[in-house]
Coordinates of N, CA and C in Angstrom, one line a residue:
M1 N 112.1 123.5 114.2 CA 111.8 124.6 113.5 C 110.4 124.4 112.9
T2 N 109.5 125.4 113.1 CA 108.1 125.3 112.7 C 107.9 125.3 111.2
K3 N 107.3 124.5 110.7 CA 107.0 124.3 109.2 C 106.3 125.5 108.6
K4 N 107.0 126.0 107.6 CA 106.3 127.3 106.9 C 104.9 126.7 106.1
V5 N 104.0 127.6 106.1 CA 102.8 127.4 105.4 C 102.9 128.2 104.0
F6 N 102.7 127.5 102.9 CA 102.6 128.0 101.7 C 101.3 127.9 101.0
I7 N 100.7 129.0 100.5 CA 99.5 128.9 99.7 C 99.7 129.3 98.3
G8 N 98.9 128.8 97.4 CA 98.9 129.3 96.0 C 97.6 130.2 95.9
V9 N 97.9 131.4 95.2 CA 97.1 132.4 95.1 C 97.0 132.8 93.5
I10 N 95.7 132.6 92.9 CA 95.5 132.8 91.6 C 94.8 134.2 91.4
Q11 N 95.5 135.2 90.9 CA 95.0 136.5 90.8 C 94.1 136.7 89.6
A12 N 92.8 136.9 89.8 CA 91.8 136.6 88.6 C 90.7 137.6 88.6
R13 N 90.4 138.0 87.4 CA 89.2 138.9 87.1 C 88.6 138.5 85.8
M14 N 87.3 138.8 85.7 CA 86.6 138.5 84.4 C 86.9 139.4 83.5
A15 N 87.0 140.6 83.9 CA 87.1 141.8 82.9 C 88.4 141.7 82.1
S16 N 88.5 141.9 80.8 CA 89.7 141.8 79.9 C 89.2 142.7 78.7
S17 N 90.0 143.7 78.4 CA 89.7 144.5 77.3 C 90.0 143.9 76.0
R18 N 91.0 142.9 75.9 CA 91.4 142.3 74.6 C 90.7 141.1 74.5
L19 N 90.4 140.2 75.5 CA 89.6 139.1 75.4 C 88.7 138.8 76.6
P20 N 87.5 139.4 76.5 CA 86.6 139.4 77.6 C 86.3 137.9 78.1
S21 N 86.2 137.8 79.6 CA 86.0 136.4 80.1 C 86.9 135.5 79.6
K22 N 88.2 136.0 79.4 CA 89.2 134.9 78.9 C 89.4 133.8 79.9
I23 N 89.3 134.0 81.3 CA 89.6 133.1 82.2 C 88.7 132.0 82.3
M24 N 87.5 132.1 81.7 CA 86.5 131.1 81.6 C 86.3 130.4 80.4
Q25 N 87.2 130.8 79.3 CA 87.1 130.3 78.0 C 87.5 128.7 78.1
D26 N 86.8 128.0 77.3 CA 86.7 126.3 77.3 C 88.0 125.9 76.8
I27 N 88.7 125.0 77.5 CA 89.9 124.3 76.9 C 89.7 122.8 77.3
L28 N 89.5 122.1 76.3 CA 89.3 120.7 76.6 C 88.1 120.3 77.6
G29 N 87.0 121.2 77.4 CA 85.9 120.9 78.3 C 86.0 121.5 79.7
K30 N 86.9 122.3 80.0 CA 87.0 122.8 81.3 C 87.5 124.3 81.2
P31 N 87.0 125.3 81.9 CA 87.4 126.6 82.0 C 88.9 126.8 82.2
L32 N 89.5 127.7 81.5 CA 91.0 128.0 81.5 C 91.4 128.2 82.9
I33 N 90.7 128.8 83.8 CA 91.1 128.9 85.2 C 91.1 127.7 86.0
L34 N 90.3 126.7 85.6 CA 90.2 125.5 86.3 C 91.5 124.7 86.0
H35 N 91.9 124.8 84.8 CA 93.3 124.1 84.5 C 94.4 124.5 85.4
I36 N 94.3 125.9 85.5 CA 95.5 126.6 86.4 C 95.3 126.0 87.9
Y37 N 94.1 126.1 88.3 CA 93.8 125.5 89.7 C 94.4 124.1 89.9
E38 N 94.0 123.3 89.0 CA 94.2 121.9 88.9 C 95.9 121.5 88.9
R39 N 96.5 122.5 88.2 CA 97.9 122.4 88.2 C 98.6 122.8 89.4
L40 N 98.1 123.8 90.1 CA 98.7 124.3 91.3 C 98.3 123.3 92.4
R41 N 97.2 122.7 92.4 CA 96.8 121.7 93.5 C 97.7 120.5 93.4
K42 N 98.3 120.2 92.2 CA 99.5 119.1 92.2 C 100.6 119.4 93.0
I43 N 101.0 120.6 93.3 CA 102.1 121.1 94.0 C 102.0 120.7 95.7
P44 N 102.8 119.7 96.1 CA 102.5 119.2 97.3 C 102.9 120.1 98.4
Q45 N 103.7 121.1 98.2 CA 104.1 122.0 99.4 C 103.0 123.1 99.5
L46 N 102.0 123.2 98.7 CA 101.0 124.1 98.8 C 99.8 123.7 99.7
S47 N 99.6 124.3 100.8 CA 98.6 123.7 101.8 C 97.1 123.8 101.2
Q48 N 96.9 124.9 100.3 CA 95.7 125.2 99.5 C 95.9 126.1 98.4
V49 N 94.9 126.2 97.6 CA 95.1 127.1 96.4 C 93.7 127.8 96.3
V50 N 93.8 129.2 96.4 CA 92.7 130.0 96.4 C 92.6 131.2 95.3
L51 N 91.5 131.7 95.2 CA 91.4 132.7 94.2 C 91.4 134.2 94.8
A52 N 92.1 135.1 94.3 CA 92.0 136.5 94.7 C 91.3 137.3 93.6
T53 N 90.1 137.5 93.8 CA 89.3 138.2 92.8 C 88.7 139.6 93.4
T54 N 87.8 140.1 92.6 CA 87.3 141.5 93.0 C 85.9 141.4 93.6
N55 N 85.6 142.5 94.1 CA 84.1 142.6 94.7 C 83.3 143.4 93.7
Q56 N 83.8 143.4 92.4 CA 82.9 144.1 91.4 C 81.8 143.1 90.9
D57 N 80.6 143.8 90.4 CA 79.6 142.9 89.8 C 80.1 141.9 88.8
S58 N 81.1 142.5 87.9 CA 81.4 141.7 86.8 C 82.1 140.4 87.3
D59 N 82.5 140.4 88.6 CA 83.2 139.0 89.0 C 82.3 138.1 89.7
E60 N 81.1 138.5 89.9 CA 80.3 137.6 90.5 C 80.1 136.2 89.8
P61 N 80.2 136.1 88.5 CA 80.1 134.8 88.0 C 81.4 134.0 88.4
L62 N 82.6 134.6 88.5 CA 83.7 133.9 88.9 C 83.5 133.4 90.3
Q63 N 83.0 134.3 91.2 CA 82.6 133.8 92.7 C 81.6 132.7 92.5
K64 N 80.7 132.7 91.9 CA 79.7 131.5 91.8 C 80.4 130.4 91.3
F65 N 81.2 130.4 90.3 CA 82.1 129.4 89.7 C 83.0 128.7 91.0
A66 N 83.5 129.6 91.6 CA 84.4 129.0 92.7 C 83.6 128.4 93.8
I67 N 82.5 128.9 94.1 CA 81.7 128.1 95.0 C 81.2 126.8 94.6
K68 N 80.9 126.7 93.4 CA 80.3 125.5 92.6 C 81.5 124.4 92.7
E69 N 82.7 125.0 92.3 CA 83.9 124.1 92.3 C 84.4 123.8 93.7
K70 N 84.0 124.5 94.7 CA 84.6 124.4 96.1 C 86.0 125.0 96.2
I71 N 86.1 126.0 95.4 CA 87.5 126.7 95.4 C 87.3 127.9 96.4
S72 N 88.2 128.1 97.4 CA 88.1 129.3 98.3 C 88.5 130.5 97.6
F73 N 88.1 131.7 97.9 CA 88.4 132.8 97.5 C 88.3 134.1 98.3
Y74 N 89.0 135.1 98.0 CA 88.9 136.4 98.6 C 88.4 137.4 97.5
A75 N 87.5 138.3 97.7 CA 86.9 139.2 96.8 C 87.2 140.5 97.4
G76 N 88.1 141.4 96.7 CA 88.5 142.7 97.2 C 88.6 143.8 96.2
S77 N 89.7 144.6 96.4 CA 89.8 145.8 95.6 C 90.3 145.4 94.0
V78 N 89.7 146.2 93.0 CA 90.1 146.0 91.7 C 91.5 146.4 91.4
N79 N 91.8 147.6 91.7 CA 93.2 148.1 91.4 C 94.2 147.9 92.5
D80 N 93.7 147.9 93.7 CA 94.7 147.9 94.8 C 95.1 146.4 95.0
I81 N 96.2 145.9 94.2 CA 96.6 144.5 94.3 C 97.1 144.2 95.5
L82 N 98.1 145.2 96.1 CA 98.6 144.9 97.4 C 97.6 144.7 98.4
D83 N 96.5 145.4 98.5 CA 95.5 145.1 99.5 C 94.8 143.8 99.3
R84 N 94.7 143.5 98.1 CA 93.9 142.3 97.7 C 94.9 141.0 98.2
L85 N 96.1 141.1 97.9 CA 96.9 140.1 98.3 C 97.2 140.0 99.8
Y86 N 97.3 141.2 100.6 CA 97.3 141.2 102.0 C 96.1 140.5 102.5
N87 N 94.9 141.0 102.1 CA 93.6 140.3 102.7 C 93.4 138.8 102.4
T88 N 93.9 138.5 101.2 CA 93.8 137.0 100.8 C 94.7 136.3 101.8
G89 N 95.9 136.8 102.0 CA 96.9 136.0 103.0 C 96.3 136.1 104.3
N90 N 95.8 137.1 104.8 CA 95.3 137.3 106.1 C 94.0 136.4 106.3
K91 N 93.3 136.3 105.3 CA 92.1 135.3 105.4 C 92.4 133.8 105.5
F92 N 93.4 133.5 104.6 CA 93.8 132.0 104.6 C 95.0 131.6 105.4
K93 N 95.7 132.6 106.2 CA 96.8 132.2 107.0 C 98.0 131.6 106.2
C94 N 99.0 132.3 106.1 CA 100.2 131.6 105.3 C 101.4 132.4 105.8
D95 N 102.6 131.7 105.5 CA 103.8 132.4 105.8 C 104.3 132.8 104.3
F96 N 104.0 132.1 103.3 CA 104.3 132.5 102.0 C 103.2 132.3 101.1
M97 N 103.1 133.2 100.1 CA 102.0 133.0 99.2 C 102.6 133.0 97.6
L98 N 102.4 132.0 96.9 CA 102.7 131.8 95.6 C 101.6 132.5 94.8
K99 N 102.0 133.5 93.9 CA 101.0 134.3 93.2 C 101.2 134.0 91.7
I100 N 100.2 133.6 91.0 CA 100.0 133.3 89.7 C 99.0 134.2 89.0
N101 N 99.2 134.7 87.8 CA 98.0 135.3 87.1 C 97.1 134.4 86.5
A102 N 95.8 134.7 86.3 CA 94.9 133.7 85.9 C 94.9 133.6 84.3
D103 N 95.9 134.2 83.6 CA 96.1 134.0 82.1 C 97.1 133.1 81.8
C104 N 97.5 132.4 82.8 CA 98.8 131.5 82.5 C 98.6 130.1 82.6
P105 N 97.8 129.5 81.7 CA 97.4 128.1 81.9 C 98.4 127.1 81.6
L106 N 99.6 127.6 81.2 CA 100.8 126.6 80.7 C 101.7 126.6 82.0
I107 N 101.5 127.2 82.9 CA 102.6 127.4 84.1 C 103.0 126.0 84.4
D108 N 104.5 125.9 84.8 CA 105.0 124.8 84.8 C 105.1 124.4 86.5
T109 N 104.5 123.4 86.9 CA 104.5 123.0 88.3 C 105.9 122.7 88.9
K110 N 106.6 122.0 88.0 CA 108.1 121.6 88.4 C 108.9 122.8 88.7
L111 N 108.8 123.8 88.0 CA 109.5 125.1 88.1 C 109.1 125.8 89.5
I112 N 107.8 125.8 89.7 CA 107.5 126.5 91.0 C 107.8 125.6 92.1
E113 N 107.8 124.2 92.1 CA 108.3 123.4 93.2 C 109.7 123.6 93.5
E114 N 110.5 123.9 92.4 CA 112.0 124.2 92.6 C 111.9 125.5 93.3
G115 N 111.2 126.4 93.0 CA 111.2 127.8 93.8 C 110.9 127.5 95.2
I116 N 109.8 126.9 95.5 CA 109.4 126.7 96.8 C 110.5 126.0 97.7
K117 N 111.1 125.0 97.0 CA 112.3 124.3 97.8 C 113.4 125.1 98.2
K118 N 113.6 126.1 97.2 CA 114.7 127.1 97.5 C 114.3 128.0 98.7
V119 N 113.1 128.4 98.8 CA 112.8 129.2 99.8 C 112.9 128.5 101.2
M120 N 112.4 127.1 101.2 CA 112.5 126.4 102.4 C 113.8 126.1 102.8
L121 N 114.9 126.1 101.9 CA 116.3 125.8 102.2 C 117.1 127.1 102.7
E122 N 116.6 128.1 102.3 CA 117.3 129.4 102.6 C 117.3 129.8 104.1
N123 N 118.4 129.9 104.4 CA 118.6 130.4 106.0 C 118.2 131.9 106.2
K124 N 118.5 132.7 105.5 CA 118.2 134.1 105.6 C 116.6 134.4 105.1
K125 N 116.0 135.5 105.6 CA 114.7 136.0 105.2 C 114.7 136.2 103.8
I126 N 113.8 135.6 103.2 CA 113.6 135.9 101.7 C 112.2 136.7 101.6
D127 N 112.4 137.8 101.0 CA 111.2 138.6 100.7 C 110.4 138.2 99.4
L128 N 111.1 137.7 98.4 CA 110.5 137.4 97.2 C 111.4 136.4 96.4
L129 N 110.8 135.4 96.1 CA 111.4 134.4 95.0 C 110.6 134.5 93.7
T130 N 111.3 134.7 92.6 CA 110.6 134.8 91.3 C 111.4 134.4 90.2
N131 N 110.8 134.3 89.0 CA 111.6 133.9 87.8 C 111.6 135.0 86.8
C132 N 111.4 136.2 87.2 CA 111.4 137.4 86.4 C 111.9 138.6 86.7
V133 N 112.8 138.5 87.7 CA 113.7 140.0 87.9 C 114.4 140.2 86.5
T134 N 115.1 139.2 86.0 CA 115.6 139.2 84.5 C 114.7 138.1 84.0
D135 N 114.1 138.6 82.9 CA 113.2 137.8 82.1 C 114.0 136.8 81.2
T136 N 113.9 135.5 81.5 CA 114.5 134.5 80.6 C 113.7 133.4 80.3
F137 N 112.3 133.4 80.9 CA 111.4 132.3 80.5 C 110.3 132.9 79.6
P138 N 109.5 131.9 79.1 CA 108.4 132.4 78.2 C 107.5 133.3 78.9
E139 N 106.9 134.2 78.2 CA 105.8 135.0 79.0 C 104.6 134.1 79.1
G140 N 104.2 134.0 80.4 CA 103.1 133.0 80.8 C 103.8 131.9 81.7
M141 N 104.9 132.0 81.9 CA 105.5 131.1 83.0 C 106.2 131.7 84.1
Q142 N 105.7 133.0 84.3 CA 106.0 133.9 85.6 C 105.2 133.3 86.8
F143 N 106.1 133.4 87.8 CA 105.4 133.2 89.2 C 106.2 134.1 90.2
A144 N 105.5 134.3 91.3 CA 106.2 135.0 92.5 C 105.8 134.4 93.7
I145 N 106.8 134.3 94.6 CA 106.6 133.7 96.1 C 106.9 134.7 97.0
F146 N 105.9 135.4 97.4 CA 106.1 136.5 98.5 C 106.1 136.0 100.0
N147 N 107.1 136.5 100.7 CA 106.9 136.5 102.1 C 105.8 137.3 102.7
F148 N 104.9 136.5 103.4 CA 103.7 137.4 103.8 C 103.9 138.5 104.9
D149 N 104.9 138.2 105.8 CA 105.3 139.2 106.6 C 105.7 140.6 105.8
T150 N 106.4 140.4 104.7 CA 106.8 141.6 103.9 C 105.6 142.3 103.2
I151 N 104.6 141.4 102.9 CA 103.4 141.9 102.2 C 102.7 142.7 103.4
K152 N 102.7 142.3 104.6 CA 102.0 143.0 105.6 C 102.7 144.4 105.8
K153 N 104.1 144.4 105.8 CA 104.8 145.7 106.2 C 104.5 146.6 104.9
L154 N 104.6 146.2 103.7 CA 104.3 147.1 102.6 C 102.9 147.6 102.5
N155 N 101.9 146.7 102.9 CA 100.6 147.1 103.0 C 100.4 148.4 103.9
D156 N 101.3 148.4 104.9 CA 101.1 149.7 105.7 C 102.0 150.8 105.2
S157 N 103.2 150.5 104.6 CA 104.0 151.6 104.3 C 103.9 152.2 102.8
V158 N 103.4 151.3 101.9 CA 103.4 151.7 100.3 C 102.0 152.5 100.3
K159 N 102.1 153.8 99.9 CA 100.8 154.7 100.0 C 100.4 155.0 98.5
E160 N 101.4 155.0 97.4 CA 100.9 155.5 96.2 C 100.1 154.5 95.4
P161 N 99.0 155.0 94.9 CA 98.0 153.9 94.3 C 98.7 153.0 93.3
F162 N 99.5 153.8 92.4 CA 100.3 153.2 91.2 C 101.0 152.0 91.8
W163 N 101.8 152.2 92.7 CA 102.6 151.0 93.2 C 102.0 150.0 93.9
R164 N 100.8 150.3 94.5 CA 99.9 149.3 95.2 C 99.3 148.5 94.2
E165 N 99.1 149.0 92.9 CA 98.6 148.2 91.9 C 99.8 147.3 91.3
Y166 N 101.0 148.0 91.2 CA 102.0 147.1 90.5 C 103.0 146.7 91.6
I167 N 102.5 146.2 92.6 CA 103.2 145.7 93.9 C 104.5 144.8 93.5
F168 N 104.3 143.9 92.6 CA 105.5 143.0 92.2 C 106.5 143.9 91.6
R169 N 106.2 144.9 90.8 CA 107.2 145.7 90.1 C 107.8 146.6 91.1
Y170 N 107.2 146.9 92.1 CA 107.7 147.7 93.3 C 108.9 147.1 93.8
F171 N 108.7 145.6 94.1 CA 110.0 144.8 94.6 C 111.1 145.1 93.7
I172 N 110.8 144.8 92.4 CA 111.8 144.8 91.3 C 112.6 146.2 91.3
E173 N 111.8 147.2 91.3 CA 112.3 148.6 91.1 C 113.2 149.0 92.4
N174 N 112.8 148.5 93.4 CA 113.5 148.6 94.7 C 114.2 147.4 95.3
K175 N 114.9 146.7 94.3 CA 115.4 145.4 94.8 C 116.5 145.5 95.8
N176 N 117.1 146.5 95.8 CA 118.2 146.9 96.8 C 117.7 146.8 98.3
K177 N 116.4 147.0 98.4 CA 115.7 147.1 99.8 C 115.2 145.6 100.3
F178 N 115.4 144.6 99.4 CA 114.7 143.3 99.6 C 115.7 142.2 99.4
N179 N 115.5 141.1 100.0 CA 116.2 139.9 99.8 C 115.5 139.2 98.6
I180 N 115.7 139.3 97.4 CA 115.1 138.6 96.2 C 116.0 137.5 95.6
I181 N 115.4 136.5 95.4 CA 116.0 135.3 94.7 C 115.4 135.2 93.4
N182 N 116.2 135.2 92.3 CA 115.7 135.1 91.0 C 116.2 133.8 90.3
I183 N 115.2 133.1 89.8 CA 115.6 131.9 89.0 C 115.7 132.1 87.7
E184 N 116.8 131.8 87.0 CA 117.0 132.2 85.5 C 117.1 130.9 84.7
N185 N 116.4 130.9 83.6 CA 116.6 129.8 82.7 C 118.0 129.9 82.1
Q186 N 118.5 128.6 81.6 CA 119.8 128.5 80.9 C 119.8 129.3 79.6
T187 N 118.7 129.2 78.9 CA 118.6 129.8 77.7 C 117.4 131.0 77.7
D188 N 117.6 132.0 77.1 CA 116.8 133.1 77.2 C 115.5 132.8 76.2
L189 N 114.4 132.6 76.8 CA 113.3 132.3 76.0 C 112.2 133.2 76.1
S190 N 112.7 134.6 76.6 CA 111.6 135.6 77.0 C 110.9 136.1 75.6
S191 N 111.4 135.8 74.6 CA 110.7 136.2 73.4 C 109.3 135.6 72.9
L192 N 109.2 134.2 73.8 CA 108.0 133.4 73.5 C 106.8 133.8 74.3
R193 N 105.7 133.8 73.7 CA 104.6 134.4 74.1 C 103.4 133.1 74.4
W194 N 103.3 132.8 75.8 CA 102.6 131.6 76.2 C 101.4 132.1 77.1
T195 N 101.1 133.3 77.2 CA 100.2 133.7 78.0 C 98.7 134.0 77.2
V196 N 97.7 134.3 77.8 CA 96.4 134.4 77.0 C 95.8 135.9 77.2
D197 N 95.9 136.8 76.1 CA 95.4 137.9 76.2 C 94.5 138.2 75.0
Y198 N 94.7 137.5 73.8 CA 94.0 137.6 72.4 C 93.4 136.3 72.2
K199 N 92.5 136.4 71.2 CA 91.9 135.1 70.9 C 92.9 134.1 70.1
E200 N 93.9 134.8 69.5 CA 95.1 134.0 69.0 C 95.8 133.2 70.0
D201 N 96.1 133.9 71.2 CA 96.8 133.4 72.3 C 96.0 132.2 72.7
L202 N 94.7 132.2 72.8 CA 93.7 131.1 73.3 C 93.8 130.0 72.3
E203 N 93.8 130.3 70.9 CA 94.0 129.2 70.0 C 95.2 128.5 70.2
F204 N 96.2 129.2 70.4 CA 97.7 128.7 70.5 C 97.7 127.7 71.7
V205 N 97.1 128.1 72.8 CA 97.1 127.3 74.0 C 96.3 126.1 73.9
K206 N 95.1 126.2 73.2 CA 94.2 125.1 73.0 C 95.1 124.1 72.2
K207 N 95.9 124.4 71.2 CA 96.7 123.5 70.3 C 97.6 122.7 71.3
I208 N 98.1 123.4 72.3 CA 99.2 122.8 73.1 C 98.5 121.7 74.1
Y209 N 97.2 122.2 74.5 CA 96.5 121.3 75.4 C 95.9 120.1 74.6
E210 N 95.5 120.3 73.4 CA 95.0 119.2 72.7 C 96.0 118.0 72.3
N211 N 97.3 118.5 72.3 CA 98.2 117.6 71.9 C 99.0 117.0 72.9
L212 N 99.1 117.8 74.2 CA 99.9 117.2 75.2 C 99.2 116.8 76.4
Y213 N 98.0 117.4 76.7 CA 97.2 117.0 77.8 C 96.8 115.6 77.9
P214 N 96.4 114.9 76.8 CA 95.9 113.5 77.0 C 96.9 112.7 77.3
R215 N 98.3 113.0 77.0 CA 99.4 112.1 77.5 C 99.8 112.4 79.0
D216 N 99.8 113.7 79.4 CA 100.2 114.1 80.7 C 99.5 115.4 81.0
P217 N 98.4 115.3 81.8 CA 97.8 116.6 82.1 C 98.6 117.8 82.7
F218 N 99.8 117.4 83.3 CA 100.6 118.2 83.8 C 101.9 118.4 83.2
F219 N 101.8 118.4 81.8 CA 103.0 118.7 81.0 C 103.6 120.1 81.3
G220 N 104.9 120.0 81.1 CA 105.8 121.2 81.6 C 106.4 122.0 80.3
M221 N 107.1 122.9 80.7 CA 107.8 123.8 79.6 C 108.7 123.0 78.7
I222 N 109.5 122.0 79.2 CA 110.2 121.2 78.2 C 109.4 120.4 77.4
D223 N 108.3 119.9 77.7 CA 107.3 119.2 76.7 C 106.7 120.2 75.8
I224 N 106.4 121.4 76.0 CA 105.9 122.4 75.2 C 106.9 122.7 74.2
L225 N 108.1 122.9 74.7 CA 109.2 123.3 73.7 C 109.6 122.2 72.8
D226 N 109.5 121.0 73.0 CA 109.8 119.8 72.3 C 108.7 119.9 71.3
F227 N 107.4 120.0 71.8 CA 106.4 120.0 70.7 C 106.3 120.9 69.7
L228 N 106.7 122.4 70.0 CA 106.7 123.3 69.1 C 107.9 123.2 68.3
K229 N 109.0 122.6 68.8 CA 110.2 122.3 67.8 C 109.6 121.3 66.6
K230 N 109.0 120.5 66.9 CA 108.3 119.5 66.0 C 107.3 120.1 65.2
N231 N 106.6 121.0 65.7 CA 105.4 121.7 65.0 C 105.5 123.2 65.1
P232 N 106.4 123.8 64.3 CA 106.8 125.3 64.4 C 105.4 126.0 63.9
Q233 N 104.6 125.5 63.0 CA 103.5 126.2 62.7 C 102.5 126.7 63.8
I234 N 102.6 125.9 64.8 CA 101.8 126.4 66.0 C 102.2 127.6 66.6
S235 N 103.5 127.9 66.8 CA 104.1 129.0 67.2 C 103.6 130.3 66.4
A236 N 103.4 130.1 65.1 CA 102.9 131.2 64.3 C 101.5 131.7 64.7
I237 N 100.6 130.9 65.4 CA 99.3 131.3 65.5 C 99.2 132.7 66.3
N238 N 100.1 132.8 67.2 CA 100.0 134.2 67.9 C 101.3 135.0 68.0
S239 N 102.0 134.7 66.8 CA 103.3 135.3 66.9 C 103.1 136.8 66.3
M240 N 102.0 137.4 66.0 CA 101.8 138.7 65.7 C 101.9 139.6 66.9
Y241 N 101.7 139.1 68.0 CA 101.9 139.9 69.4 C 103.3 139.6 70.1
S242 N 103.6 140.8 70.7 CA 104.9 140.7 71.4 C 104.6 140.1 72.8
A243 N 105.8 139.5 73.2 CA 105.7 138.8 74.6 C 106.0 140.0 75.8
K244 N 106.2 141.1 75.2 CA 106.5 142.2 76.1 C 105.3 143.2 76.4
I245 N 104.1 142.8 76.1 CA 103.0 143.6 76.3 C 102.8 144.1 77.8
G246 N 103.0 143.2 78.6 CA 102.8 143.5 80.1 C 103.8 144.5 80.5
I247 N 105.0 144.3 80.3 CA 106.1 145.2 80.8 C 106.0 146.5 80.0
N248 N 105.7 146.5 78.8 CA 105.6 147.8 78.1 C 104.3 148.6 78.5
E249 N 103.2 148.0 79.0 CA 102.1 148.7 79.5 C 102.5 149.3 80.9
F250 N 103.3 148.5 81.8 CA 103.7 149.0 83.1 C 104.7 150.3 82.9
N251 N 105.6 150.3 82.0 CA 106.5 151.3 81.7 C 105.8 152.5 81.2
R252 N 104.8 152.3 80.4 CA 104.0 153.4 79.7 C 103.3 154.1 81.0
R253 N 102.7 153.4 81.8 CA 101.9 153.9 83.0 C 102.8 154.5 83.9
K254 N 104.1 153.9 84.2 CA 104.9 154.5 85.2 C 105.3 155.9 84.6
K255 N 105.7 156.0 83.4 CA 106.1 157.3 82.8 C 105.0 158.3 83.0
N256 N 103.7 158.1 82.9 CA 102.5 158.9 82.9 C 102.1 159.1 84.4
S257 N 102.6 158.4 85.4 CA 102.0 158.4 86.6 C 102.5 159.7 87.5

């Protein structure tokens, strides 16, 4: 049987209405996005890790950064995420693409490895493996492994701009049409906010890195939970913001589309 090729794709833009240039914010002397890249590079099943950014002038600094750091990238549409994913996969040649958003510097590599292994062991065709069909993980721990053949087909068949932008939600909203595997956490931690949208989120993440990174640069979810249990004041830093901002924004736009 031919070995399947997996690539890691970091979906990244410099523009952010809440925290401009958040992906380049400094954490322990490195840009936030570089920490994500280094985490994904640790995953042995990924043949390479690339950026999927845009061709807008605002993302030129990100492209220059990628060139400087020798990180491969594709620059395409701003809002047509399906097109951007398709062209990224087509450029870098893969069977499956792991997608991570560039505002998730606490992503757990062991969790992703578990997901990739499930895909590799599955006999039936998998269209998507994720951990957020049902949200049980902290916001910022989400990942999606897409079958690139399915992405190709959807790139031809999905016409509505709204769903091309929200292609992950298209899978979830039409899950009866796809073979989707969802990884659930034993405990529902979906109320925890570990992503970066606001300056308080960044401050929270910096505290996590300052305390855990020196001992293990690839600390995971269990390490973070243990640290926060011992230091509950850290969780208060960004507690004024909901962990449901992303899905609430999707639902609002879906209603108005």
